[in-house]
Coordinates of N, CA and C and ligand atoms in Angstrom, one line a residue:
M15 N 18.8 -3.2 -7.6 CA 19.3 -2.2 -6.5 C 19.4 -2.3 -5.3
P16 N 19.7 -2.5 -4.5 CA 19.7 -3.2 -2.5 C 18.5 -2.2 -3.0
I17 N 17.5 -2.0 -1.5 CA 16.2 -1.6 -1.0 C 17.2 -0.6 -0.3
R18 N 16.4 1.1 -0.6 CA 17.1 1.3 1.0 C 16.0 1.5 2.0
V19 N 17.0 1.8 2.9 CA 15.9 1.4 4.8 C 15.7 2.6 5.2
L20 N 14.8 3.5 5.6 CA 15.5 4.3 6.5 C 14.7 4.2 7.5
I21 N 15.2 4.2 8.7 CA 14.6 3.2 10.3 C 14.5 5.4 10.8
T22 N 13.0 5.1 11.0 CA 12.4 5.9 12.0 C 12.8 5.8 13.4
R23 N 12.2 6.8 13.5 CA 12.2 6.4 15.3 C 11.5 5.9 16.2
D24 N 10.2 6.2 15.8 CA 8.5 5.6 15.8 C 7.5 6.0 15.2
Y25 N 6.3 5.5 14.5 CA 5.5 5.6 14.0 C 4.8 6.8 13.8
D26 N 4.8 7.8 14.3 CA 5.0 9.1 14.4 C 5.9 10.1 13.2
E27 N 7.1 9.5 12.9 CA 8.3 9.4 12.0 C 8.7 9.3 11.3
M28 N 8.1 7.7 10.9 CA 8.0 7.2 9.6 C 6.3 7.5 8.7
S29 N 5.2 7.5 9.5 CA 4.5 8.7 9.1 C 4.4 10.2 8.8
R30 N 5.0 10.5 9.4 CA 5.5 12.3 8.7 C 6.6 11.7 7.2
R31 N 7.6 11.5 7.3 CA 8.8 11.2 6.8 C 8.0 10.8 5.3
A32 N 7.0 9.5 5.2 CA 6.2 8.6 3.8 C 5.6 10.4 3.4
A33 N 5.1 11.0 4.3 CA 3.7 12.2 3.5 C 4.8 13.4 3.0
E34 N 5.9 13.1 3.2 CA 6.8 14.2 2.5 C 6.8 13.6 1.5
V35 N 7.9 12.5 1.1 CA 7.6 12.2 -0.1 C 7.3 11.6 -0.9
V36 N 5.2 11.9 0.1 CA 4.0 11.8 -1.4 C 4.1 13.5 -1.7
S37 N 4.7 14.2 -0.8 CA 4.6 15.6 -1.6 C 5.5 16.4 -2.1
A38 N 6.3 15.4 -1.7 CA 7.1 16.0 -2.9 C 7.4 15.3 -4.9
V39 N 5.8 14.4 -4.8 CA 6.1 13.8 -6.5 C 3.8 14.2 -6.3
I40 N 3.5 15.1 -5.3 CA 2.0 15.3 -6.0 C 3.1 17.2 -7.0
R41 N 2.2 17.0 -8.3 CA 2.3 17.4 -9.4 C 0.8 17.9 -9.6
P42 N 0.3 18.9 -11.2 CA -0.5 17.9 -12.1 C -1.0 17.0 -12.5
G43 N -1.4 16.3 -12.5 CA -0.9 14.7 -13.2 C -0.7 13.5 -12.5
A44 N -0.3 13.9 -11.8 CA 0.4 12.9 -11.0 C 0.1 11.4 -10.6
V45 N 0.1 10.2 -10.5 CA -0.3 9.6 -10.3 C 0.0 8.5 -8.9
L46 N -1.0 8.5 -8.2 CA -0.5 7.6 -6.8 C -1.0 6.3 -7.3
G47 N -0.4 5.4 -6.6 CA -0.7 4.2 -6.2 C -0.8 4.1 -4.2
L48 N -2.2 3.6 -3.7 CA -2.4 3.9 -2.1 C -2.1 2.6 -1.9
A49 N -2.1 2.7 -0.4 CA -2.7 1.3 0.6 C -3.2 1.7 1.3
T50 N -4.1 0.4 1.8 CA -5.1 0.6 3.3 C -4.0 0.1 4.5
G51 N -5.0 0.2 5.2 CA -4.3 -0.4 6.8 C -3.6 0.4 8.0
N52 N -3.6 -0.1 8.9 CA -2.9 0.6 10.0 C -1.9 1.4 9.6
T53 N -1.1 0.9 9.6 CA 0.5 1.5 8.7 C 0.0 2.7 8.5
F54 N -1.2 2.9 7.8 CA -1.4 4.3 7.2 C -1.8 5.0 7.5
L55 N -2.6 5.0 8.9 CA -3.0 5.9 9.4 C -2.6 7.5 9.7
G56 N -1.8 7.5 9.9 CA -1.1 8.0 10.5 C -0.5 9.3 9.1
C57 N 0.2 8.5 8.5 CA 0.7 9.4 7.1 C -0.4 10.5 6.3
Y58 N -1.7 9.9 6.3 CA -2.9 9.8 5.4 C -3.1 11.1 6.8
R59 N -2.6 11.4 8.1 CA -3.3 12.3 9.1 C -2.3 13.9 8.3
E60 N -1.5 12.8 7.9 CA -0.9 14.2 8.4 C -0.8 14.7 6.7
L61 N -0.5 14.2 5.5 CA -1.1 14.8 4.0 C -2.3 15.5 4.4
V62 N -3.9 14.8 5.1 CA -4.4 16.0 5.2 C -4.8 16.8 5.8
R63 N -3.3 16.9 7.0 CA -2.9 18.5 7.9 C -1.7 19.2 6.4
M64 N -1.3 18.7 5.3 CA -0.2 19.5 4.8 C -1.9 20.1 3.7
H65 N -2.7 19.4 3.6 CA -3.7 20.0 2.9 C -4.3 20.7 3.9
R66 N -4.8 21.0 4.8 CA -5.4 22.1 5.2 C -4.6 23.5 5.3
E67 N -3.0 22.8 6.1 CA -2.5 23.8 6.2 C -1.6 24.7 5.1
M68 N -1.5 23.9 4.4 CA -0.3 24.4 3.7 C -0.7 24.3 2.1
G69 N -1.9 24.3 1.8 CA -2.5 24.1 0.6 C -2.3 22.4 -0.5
L70 N -1.7 21.8 0.0 CA -0.9 20.3 -0.8 C -2.5 20.5 -1.2
D71 N -2.2 19.9 -3.1 CA -3.1 20.5 -3.6 C -3.4 18.7 -4.2
F72 N -4.3 18.9 -4.2 CA -4.6 17.2 -5.0 C -6.0 16.9 -5.8
S73 N -6.1 18.5 -6.5 CA -7.3 18.2 -7.0 C -6.8 18.0 -8.3
R74 N -5.5 18.0 -8.6 CA -5.0 16.9 -10.4 C -4.3 15.7 -10.3
V75 N -4.8 15.2 -9.1 CA -3.8 14.0 -8.6 C -4.3 12.6 -9.0
K76 N -3.9 11.5 -9.5 CA -4.8 10.6 -9.6 C -4.2 9.8 -8.8
T77 N -5.6 9.0 -7.9 CA -4.7 7.5 -7.3 C -5.5 5.7 -7.6
F78 N -5.1 5.4 -7.7 CA -5.0 3.9 -7.9 C -4.6 3.1 -6.0
N79 N -5.9 2.7 -5.6 CA -5.4 1.8 -4.5 C -5.4 0.2 -5.5
L80 N -4.2 -0.2 -4.0 CA -3.9 -1.8 -4.5 C -4.8 -2.7 -4.3
D81 N -5.7 -2.9 -3.4 CA -6.6 -3.7 -3.6 C -8.3 -4.0 -2.6
E82 N -8.6 -4.8 -2.7 CA -10.0 -4.2 -2.3 C -10.9 -6.0 -2.1
Y83 N -11.6 -6.1 -1.4 CA -12.1 -7.8 -0.8 C -13.1 -7.9 -1.7
V84 N -13.9 -9.0 -2.2 CA -14.3 -9.3 -3.2 C -15.9 -9.0 -2.4
G85 N -17.1 -8.8 -2.6 CA -18.3 -8.7 -2.3 C -18.7 -7.6 -1.3
L86 N -17.4 -6.9 -1.1 CA -18.1 -6.0 0.0 C -18.1 -4.8 -1.0
S87 N -19.6 -4.1 -0.2 CA -19.4 -2.6 -1.4 C -18.8 -1.6 -0.4
P88 N -19.2 -0.4 -1.7 CA -18.2 0.6 -1.0 C -18.1 1.0 -0.3
A89 N -19.5 1.3 0.4 CA -19.9 1.6 1.9 C -19.9 0.7 3.0
H90 N -19.9 -0.4 2.5 CA -19.7 -1.2 3.8 C -17.4 -0.6 4.5
P91 N -18.3 -0.6 5.5 CA -17.4 -0.7 7.0 C -16.6 -0.5 7.0
Q92 N -15.9 -2.0 6.3 CA -14.8 -2.5 6.5 C -14.3 -3.0 5.1
S93 N -15.0 -2.3 4.1 CA -14.5 -2.0 2.2 C -12.9 -1.0 2.7
F94 N -12.2 -1.3 1.8 CA -11.4 -0.5 1.5 C -11.8 0.7 1.2
R95 N -12.3 0.7 -0.2 CA -13.0 2.1 -0.6 C -13.5 2.7 1.3
H96 N -14.0 2.4 1.5 CA -15.1 3.1 3.0 C -13.9 3.7 3.5
F97 N -12.0 3.0 3.8 CA -11.2 3.4 4.5 C -10.6 4.5 3.8
M98 N -10.3 4.4 2.4 CA -9.8 6.0 2.3 C -10.7 6.8 2.2
D99 N -12.3 7.1 1.7 CA -12.7 8.0 1.9 C -13.2 8.5 3.8
E100 N -13.1 7.6 4.9 CA -13.4 8.4 5.6 C -11.7 8.9 6.8
N101 N -10.2 8.2 5.9 CA -9.5 8.6 6.5 C -8.4 9.2 4.8
F102 N -8.5 9.0 4.4 CA -8.5 10.7 2.9 C -9.3 10.8 2.4
F103 N -10.0 11.0 1.2 CA -9.9 11.1 -0.2 C -11.6 12.8 0.3
N104 N -12.1 12.0 2.1 CA -13.5 12.7 2.0 C -12.8 14.2 2.9
H105 N -11.1 14.5 3.1 CA -10.5 14.6 3.5 C -9.8 16.1 2.8
V106 N -9.6 15.7 1.6 CA -8.2 16.5 0.5 C -9.4 17.1 -1.3
N107 N -9.0 18.0 -1.6 CA -9.3 18.0 -2.6 C -9.3 17.0 -3.6
I108 N -9.5 16.1 -3.7 CA -9.4 14.8 -4.8 C -10.8 14.5 -5.2
G109 N -10.4 15.3 -6.4 CA -11.4 14.9 -7.9 C -12.2 13.5 -7.5
A110 N -13.2 13.6 -7.2 CA -14.0 11.9 -7.9 C -13.5 11.5 -8.5
G111 N -13.5 11.8 -9.8 CA -12.9 11.3 -11.5 C -11.8 10.3 -11.2
N112 N -11.1 10.8 -10.1 CA -9.4 10.7 -10.0 C -10.0 9.4 -9.5
I113 N -10.4 8.5 -8.6 CA -10.0 7.8 -8.4 C -10.1 6.6 -8.9
H114 N -9.4 6.2 -8.3 CA -9.9 4.3 -9.4 C -10.0 3.5 -8.0
F115 N -10.7 2.9 -7.9 CA -10.5 1.8 -6.8 C -11.3 0.3 -7.3
L116 N -10.4 -1.0 -6.9 CA -11.1 -2.4 -7.7 C -12.4 -2.1 -7.0
D117 N -13.3 -3.0 -8.6 CA -15.0 -3.3 -8.0 C -15.0 -4.7 -7.5
G118 N -14.8 -4.5 -6.2 CA -15.6 -6.2 -5.3 C -16.5 -6.9 -5.8
M119 N -17.7 -5.2 -6.3 CA -19.3 -6.3 -6.4 C -19.1 -6.5 -7.4
A120 N -18.6 -6.6 -8.9 CA -18.7 -6.3 -10.1 C -19.1 -7.9 -10.7
D121 N -20.2 -8.0 -11.6 CA -20.1 -9.3 -11.8 C -19.1 -10.2 -12.5
D122 N -18.8 -8.9 -12.9 CA -17.7 -9.8 -13.8 C -15.9 -10.0 -13.5
L123 N -15.2 -10.2 -12.0 CA -14.5 -9.7 -11.8 C -13.5 -9.8 -12.6
Q124 N -12.5 -10.3 -13.1 CA -11.4 -10.1 -14.1 C -11.2 -9.3 -14.8
H125 N -12.9 -9.4 -15.9 CA -13.1 -7.5 -16.6 C -12.5 -6.7 -15.1
A126 N -13.2 -6.2 -14.3 CA -12.9 -5.0 -13.4 C -11.7 -4.9 -13.8
C127 N -10.2 -6.5 -12.9 CA -9.0 -6.5 -13.3 C -8.2 -5.6 -14.2
Q128 N -9.1 -6.0 -15.9 CA -8.3 -5.2 -16.4 C -8.6 -4.2 -17.0
K129 N -9.7 -4.0 -16.4 CA -9.8 -2.5 -16.6 C -9.6 -1.5 -15.9
F130 N -9.4 -2.1 -14.3 CA -8.5 -1.2 -13.8 C -7.2 -1.3 -14.3
E131 N -6.4 -1.7 -14.7 CA -4.7 -2.5 -15.6 C -4.7 -1.3 -16.7
E132 N -5.7 -1.2 -17.1 CA -6.5 -0.5 -18.7 C -5.9 1.2 -18.6
A133 N -6.6 1.3 -17.2 CA -6.8 2.1 -16.4 C -5.4 3.4 -16.2
I134 N -4.9 1.9 -15.5 CA -3.1 2.6 -14.4 C -2.5 3.1 -16.2
R135 N -2.0 2.0 -17.4 CA -1.7 2.7 -18.5 C -2.4 3.7 -19.2
A136 N -3.5 3.9 -19.4 CA -4.0 5.3 -19.6 C -3.3 6.4 -18.4
A137 N -2.8 6.3 -16.9 CA -3.0 6.8 -16.9 C -1.0 7.5 -16.8
G138 N -0.7 7.1 -18.0 CA 0.8 7.2 -17.5 C 2.1 6.6 -16.9
G139 N 1.1 5.4 -15.7 CA 1.4 4.9 -14.8 C 1.9 5.4 -13.8
I140 N 2.1 4.2 -12.3 CA 2.5 5.0 -11.5 C 3.2 6.0 -11.3
D141 N 3.5 6.9 -10.6 CA 4.7 7.5 -10.3 C 5.4 6.7 -9.2
L142 N 4.9 7.2 -7.9 CA 4.9 6.5 -7.1 C 3.7 5.1 -5.1
Q143 N 4.1 4.1 -6.0 CA 3.5 3.1 -5.1 C 3.4 3.2 -3.4
L144 N 2.9 3.5 -2.9 CA 2.9 3.9 -1.4 C 3.0 1.6 -0.5
L145 N 3.3 1.1 -0.7 CA 2.9 -0.6 0.1 C 3.0 -0.7 1.7
G146 N 2.0 -1.5 1.9 CA 2.3 -1.9 3.5 C 2.9 -3.0 3.4
I147 N 3.4 -3.9 4.6 CA 3.7 -5.4 4.3 C 3.1 -6.7 5.2
G148 N 2.6 -7.5 4.7 CA 1.7 -8.6 5.6 C 2.9 -9.0 6.8
T149 N 2.9 -9.8 7.5 CA 3.4 -10.4 8.6 C 4.2 -11.8 8.1
N150 N 3.3 -12.0 6.8 CA 3.9 -13.1 5.4 C 4.7 -12.9 4.5
G151 N 5.3 -11.4 4.8 CA 5.5 -10.8 3.5 C 5.1 -10.8 2.1
H152 N 3.4 -10.7 2.6 CA 3.0 -10.2 1.3 C 2.6 -8.4 1.1
I153 N 2.5 -8.6 -0.2 CA 2.0 -7.0 -0.5 C 0.9 -7.0 -1.1
A154 N 0.1 -5.0 -1.0 CA -1.0 -6.0 -2.0 C -1.5 -7.5 -1.0
F155 N -2.6 -7.9 -1.6 CA -3.2 -9.4 -1.1 C -2.2 -10.5 -2.3
N156 N -1.4 -10.4 -2.4 CA -0.2 -11.3 -3.6 C 0.5 -12.0 -1.6
E157 N 0.2 -12.5 -1.7 CA 0.2 -13.8 -0.8 C 1.4 -14.3 -1.0
P158 N 1.9 -15.5 -0.5 CA 3.7 -16.3 -0.4 C 2.9 -17.0 -1.4
G159 N 3.8 -17.5 -2.8 CA 3.6 -17.9 -4.0 C 3.1 -17.3 -4.8
S160 N 2.8 -15.7 -4.3 CA 2.7 -15.5 -6.1 C 3.2 -15.2 -6.6
P161 N 3.0 -15.4 -8.0 CA 4.1 -15.5 -9.5 C 4.7 -13.7 -9.0
F162 N 6.0 -13.7 -9.7 CA 6.9 -12.6 -9.7 C 6.2 -11.4 -10.7
D163 N 5.1 -12.3 -11.9 CA 5.5 -11.5 -12.8 C 3.5 -11.5 -12.8
S164 N 3.2 -11.6 -11.0 CA 0.9 -11.2 -11.5 C 0.5 -10.3 -12.2
R165 N -0.5 -9.9 -12.5 CA -1.1 -9.2 -12.6 C -2.5 -8.7 -12.1
T166 N -2.9 -7.5 -12.5 CA -4.4 -7.7 -11.4 C -5.3 -8.7 -11.1
R167 N -5.6 -9.5 -10.2 CA -7.3 -10.7 -10.3 C -7.6 -10.6 -8.9
V168 N -8.7 -11.7 -9.1 CA -8.4 -12.2 -7.5 C -7.8 -13.0 -7.2
V169 N -7.9 -13.4 -6.1 CA -6.5 -13.6 -5.3 C -7.3 -14.5 -4.0
E170 N -6.8 -15.4 -3.1 CA -7.9 -15.9 -2.3 C -6.7 -15.4 -1.3
L171 N -7.3 -15.2 -0.3 CA -7.1 -15.0 0.9 C -6.0 -15.8 1.7
S172 N -5.3 -15.5 2.4 CA -4.9 -16.9 3.6 C -5.3 -16.4 4.7
E173 N -5.4 -17.6 5.2 CA -6.0 -17.8 7.1 C -5.6 -17.1 7.3
G174 N -4.0 -17.3 8.0 CA -3.2 -15.9 8.4 C -3.9 -14.5 8.1
T175 N -3.9 -14.0 7.1 CA -3.9 -13.1 6.4 C -5.4 -12.8 7.2
R176 N -6.4 -13.4 7.3 CA -7.9 -13.2 7.5 C -8.0 -13.3 9.1
R177 N -7.2 -13.9 10.1 CA -7.0 -14.3 10.9 C -7.0 -12.1 11.2
Y178 N -5.7 -11.9 10.8 CA -4.9 -10.4 11.3 C -6.2 -9.6 10.8
N179 N -6.9 -9.8 9.8 CA -7.7 -8.2 9.0 C -9.7 -9.2 10.3
A180 N -8.9 -9.9 11.2 CA -10.1 -9.9 11.7 C -10.9 -8.8 12.9
R181 N -10.0 -8.4 13.1 CA -9.9 -7.4 14.1 C -11.0 -6.3 14.1
F182 N -11.4 -6.5 12.6 CA -12.0 -5.4 12.1 C -13.5 -6.0 11.5
F183 N -13.5 -6.9 11.9 CA -14.4 -8.0 11.3 C -14.8 -8.2 12.8
G184 N -16.5 -8.0 13.0 CA -16.9 -9.0 14.2 C -16.5 -10.1 14.3
S185 N -16.7 -11.3 13.3 CA -15.6 -11.8 13.8 C -15.1 -12.9 12.4
F186 N -13.8 -13.7 12.9 CA -13.6 -14.6 11.4 C -13.9 -14.8 10.7
D187 N -14.5 -15.4 10.8 CA -15.9 -15.9 9.0 C -16.5 -14.8 8.5
E188 N -17.0 -13.9 8.9 CA -17.3 -12.5 8.4 C -16.5 -11.6 7.4
V189 N -14.6 -12.4 7.7 CA -13.6 -11.7 6.8 C -14.1 -12.2 5.3
P190 N -14.5 -11.4 4.7 CA -14.1 -12.4 3.2 C -12.8 -13.3 2.8
T191 N -13.6 -14.1 1.8 CA -12.5 -14.9 1.5 C -11.4 -15.1 0.3
H192 N -11.6 -13.6 -0.2 CA -10.9 -13.6 -2.0 C -11.1 -11.6 -1.8
A193 N -9.6 -11.6 -2.9 CA -9.9 -9.8 -2.4 C -9.8 -10.1 -4.5
L194 N -9.3 -8.6 -4.9 CA -9.3 -8.4 -5.9 C -7.9 -7.5 -5.6
S195 N -6.5 -8.0 -6.1 CA -5.6 -6.8 -5.8 C -4.4 -6.9 -6.4
M196 N -3.3 -6.1 -6.9 CA -2.7 -5.8 -7.9 C -1.7 -6.6 -8.2
G197 N -1.3 -7.3 -9.3 CA -0.5 -7.8 -9.3 C 0.8 -7.4 -8.8
I198 N 1.7 -8.2 -8.8 CA 3.9 -7.9 -8.5 C 3.8 -7.7 -9.7
G199 N 3.3 -7.9 -10.6 CA 4.2 -7.5 -12.3 C 3.9 -6.1 -11.9
T200 N 2.9 -6.2 -11.4 CA 2.2 -4.2 -12.0 C 2.7 -3.5 -10.7
I201 N 2.2 -4.1 -9.5 CA 3.7 -3.3 -9.1 C 4.5 -2.6 -9.0
M202 N 5.5 -3.6 -9.6 CA 6.8 -3.3 -10.2 C 7.2 -2.7 -10.7
E203 N 5.8 -2.3 -11.3 CA 6.2 -1.4 -13.0 C 6.3 0.2 -12.6
A204 N 6.0 0.5 -11.0 CA 6.1 1.8 -10.3 C 7.3 2.2 -10.9
K205 N 6.6 3.8 -11.2 CA 8.6 4.4 -10.9 C 8.6 3.9 -9.4
K206 N 8.4 4.8 -8.9 CA 9.4 5.0 -7.5 C 7.9 4.1 -6.4
I207 N 8.6 3.0 -5.4 CA 8.1 2.5 -4.4 C 8.8 2.9 -3.6
V208 N 8.1 3.1 -2.9 CA 8.2 3.5 -0.8 C 7.0 2.5 0.5
L209 N 7.4 1.7 0.8 CA 6.8 0.5 1.7 C 7.1 1.0 2.8
L210 N 6.3 1.0 3.9 CA 5.9 1.3 5.0 C 6.1 0.5 5.8
A211 N 6.3 0.6 7.9 CA 6.8 -0.8 8.8 C 6.5 -0.3 9.8
S212 N 5.5 -0.8 10.9 CA 5.9 -0.3 12.2 C 5.6 -1.8 13.2
G213 N 6.1 -1.8 13.9 CA 6.4 -2.7 14.9 C 7.0 -3.7 14.2
E214 N 7.2 -4.8 16.2 CA 7.6 -5.6 16.2 C 7.5 -6.8 14.7
G215 N 6.0 -6.8 14.9 CA 5.2 -8.1 14.0 C 5.7 -7.7 13.3
K216 N 6.7 -6.7 12.3 CA 7.1 -6.6 11.2 C 8.2 -7.0 10.7
A217 N 8.7 -7.3 11.4 CA 10.1 -7.2 11.9 C 11.1 -8.5 11.0
A218 N 10.4 -9.6 11.5 CA 11.1 -10.5 10.3 C 10.5 -10.9 9.1
A219 N 9.9 -10.1 8.2 CA 9.0 -10.0 7.1 C 10.0 -8.9 6.8
V220 N 10.0 -7.6 6.9 CA 11.0 -6.7 7.4 C 12.2 -6.5 6.6
A221 N 13.0 -7.9 7.7 CA 14.2 -9.1 7.4 C 14.5 -9.5 6.7
G222 N 13.3 -10.3 6.1 CA 13.3 -11.3 4.6 C 13.1 -11.0 3.5
A223 N 12.5 -9.3 3.2 CA 12.6 -8.9 2.3 C 13.1 -7.8 1.8
V224 N 13.9 -7.3 3.0 CA 16.0 -6.6 2.2 C 16.6 -7.6 2.8
E225 N 16.9 -8.8 3.3 CA 17.9 -9.3 3.3 C 18.3 -10.5 3.1
G226 N 16.4 -11.7 2.9 CA 16.8 -12.6 2.6 C 16.7 -12.8 0.3
P227 N 16.7 -13.8 0.7 CA 16.8 -14.4 -0.6 C 15.5 -13.9 -1.6
V228 N 15.4 -13.5 -2.9 CA 14.9 -12.9 -3.5 C 13.6 -14.5 -3.9
T229 N 12.4 -14.6 -3.6 CA 11.8 -15.9 -3.0 C 9.9 -15.3 -3.0
E230 N 9.4 -16.1 -4.4 CA 8.2 -15.8 -4.7 C 7.0 -16.2 -2.5
Q231 N 8.4 -17.5 -1.9 CA 7.5 -17.1 -0.9 C 7.3 -15.9 0.0
V232 N 8.3 -15.0 -0.4 CA 7.9 -13.7 0.5 C 8.2 -12.7 -0.9
P233 N 7.2 -12.6 -0.8 CA 6.0 -11.4 -2.3 C 7.3 -10.3 -1.8
A234 N 7.8 -9.9 -1.0 CA 7.9 -8.4 -0.6 C 9.5 -8.7 -1.3
S235 N 10.3 -9.7 -1.4 CA 11.5 -10.1 -1.5 C 11.7 -9.5 -3.2
V236 N 10.7 -9.1 -4.0 CA 11.2 -8.8 -4.4 C 11.7 -7.8 -5.4
L237 N 11.1 -6.6 -4.7 CA 11.3 -5.3 -4.2 C 13.1 -4.9 -4.5
Q238 N 14.2 -5.6 -3.5 CA 14.9 -6.0 -4.4 C 15.7 -6.0 -5.5
R239 N 14.9 -6.0 -6.4 CA 14.7 -6.0 -8.2 C 14.0 -4.6 -8.2
H240 N 13.9 -3.6 -7.8 CA 13.2 -2.6 -8.2 C 14.2 -1.1 -7.6
P241 N 14.9 -0.9 -9.3 CA 15.3 0.0 -8.9 C 15.3 1.3 -8.1
D242 N 13.6 1.9 -8.4 CA 13.8 2.8 -6.8 C 13.0 2.7 -5.6
C243 N 13.4 1.7 -5.2 CA 12.3 1.3 -4.0 C 12.8 1.7 -2.4
T244 N 12.2 2.4 -1.3 CA 12.9 3.1 -0.4 C 12.0 2.1 1.0
F245 N 12.2 1.5 2.0 CA 11.6 1.0 2.9 C 11.7 2.5 3.8
I246 N 10.6 3.1 4.7 CA 10.4 3.4 5.9 C 9.5 2.9 6.6
I247 N 10.6 2.5 8.1 CA 10.3 1.5 8.4 C 10.8 2.1 9.9
D248 N 9.9 2.0 11.7 CA 10.5 2.3 12.5 C 11.5 1.2 12.7
E249 N 12.0 1.6 14.8 CA 13.0 1.2 15.0 C 12.6 -0.4 15.5
A250 N 12.0 -0.8 15.2 CA 10.6 -1.8 16.4 C 10.1 -2.5 14.6
A251 N 10.0 -2.2 13.7 CA 9.8 -3.5 13.1 C 11.6 -3.4 11.7
A252 N 12.4 -2.0 12.6 CA 13.9 -3.1 12.2 C 14.7 -3.8 12.8
S253 N 14.6 -4.0 13.7 CA 15.0 -4.8 14.9 C 15.5 -6.2 14.6
R254 N 15.1 -6.4 13.4 CA 15.9 -8.0 12.7 C 16.7 -7.9 11.8
L255 N 17.0 -6.3 11.3 CA 18.0 -6.7 10.5 C 19.5 -6.9 10.9
S256 N 19.7 -7.3 9.7 CA 21.6 -7.7 10.5 C 22.1 -6.8 10.1
R257 N 22.1 -6.1 8.8 CA 22.5 -4.9 8.6 C 23.0 -3.3 9.4
V258 N 23.7 -2.8 9.2 CA 23.6 -1.4 9.8 C 22.8 -0.5 8.8
H259 N 21.3 -0.1 9.1 CA 21.3 0.7 8.2 C 20.1 2.2 8.9
M260 N 20.8 3.4 9.2 CA 20.9 4.6 9.7 C 20.8 5.2 9.2
G261 N 20.7 6.9 9.4 CA 20.7 7.9 8.7 C 20.0 8.0 8.2
Y262 N 19.2 9.1 7.2 CA 18.8 9.6 6.4 C 18.7 9.7 4.5
P263 N 18.7 8.9 4.2 CA 19.5 8.3 2.7 C 18.3 9.4 2.3
E264 N 18.8 9.7 0.5 CA 18.9 10.7 -0.1 C 16.6 10.0 -0.4
L265 N 16.2 11.0 -0.1 CA 14.6 9.8 -1.4 C 14.6 10.2 -2.3
G266 N 15.3 11.6 -2.8 CA 14.8 11.9 -4.3 C 13.4 12.1 -4.4
Ligands
F6R27 C1 -3.5 -3.1 2.0 C2 -2.3 -4.3 1.7 C3 -1.3 -4.9 3.0 C4 -1.1 -4.1 3.8 C5 -0.7 -5.3 5.1 C6 0.0 -4.6 6.0 O1 -4.2 -2.1 1.2 O2 -2.3 -4.2 0.7 O3 -1.2 -5.0 2.6 O4 -0.2 -2.7 3.3 O5 -1.9 -6.3 6.0 O6 -1.4 -3.9 7.2 P1 -1.6 -3.4 8.4 O7 -0.7 -1.4 8.0 O8 -3.1 -3.5 8.6 O9 -0.6 -3.7 9.1

């Protein structure tokens, strides 16, 4: 199934369209897979606005975040849990017990990953998975070379990813070397997937994912095999696509 591509004028429109897709799946018992990163700041801002102004109700929604650094506590300012608290969870009516996060501080990291997979299954699977994309084509922290059938596990971060994320830390050396990440096989089981990308820096990765060969060297290319995957990307991120993807496809 080819990836549907929705090209927006800019970051703000990308964020609004993404929030609309999220709000359309919100119902009691809905299960959302969430991502962190700059790409999602506008989307979460918009969802918070929809909660405040339109009563969008997260009280019976369950969430699973894609990844977390190993060795950072939830309160650490650079942890993904902290990012989610600051930018989303603290501003909507989501129940604390409905938030599922990988525990990068667990004594037994592999066991923490297994528990996370079991919790996804017990929730009935993920209805909508949000994804960002790395400049190297990674999804979650599945770096190039990650097996397509990988499950949630401990991963080593590539040097490029650590350098890209170093802007949030005091220095490159402070960026953790490992993370826990949902696997590609796990991500592919989500019923619906929406990937967001903004800016020219993501254009090559987007083109590789949408139009390139399906290869483990470009993890996001696996999404070409998903039955319901949409990229919502701004014009800059779309600038290397060779086919014309314009207009507003039905997002279902
Ligand atoms: C974060 C994640 C990563 C990011 C990607 C893009 O939870 O899974 O794959 O989505 O690295 O990050 P930004 O949005 O900061 O460019």
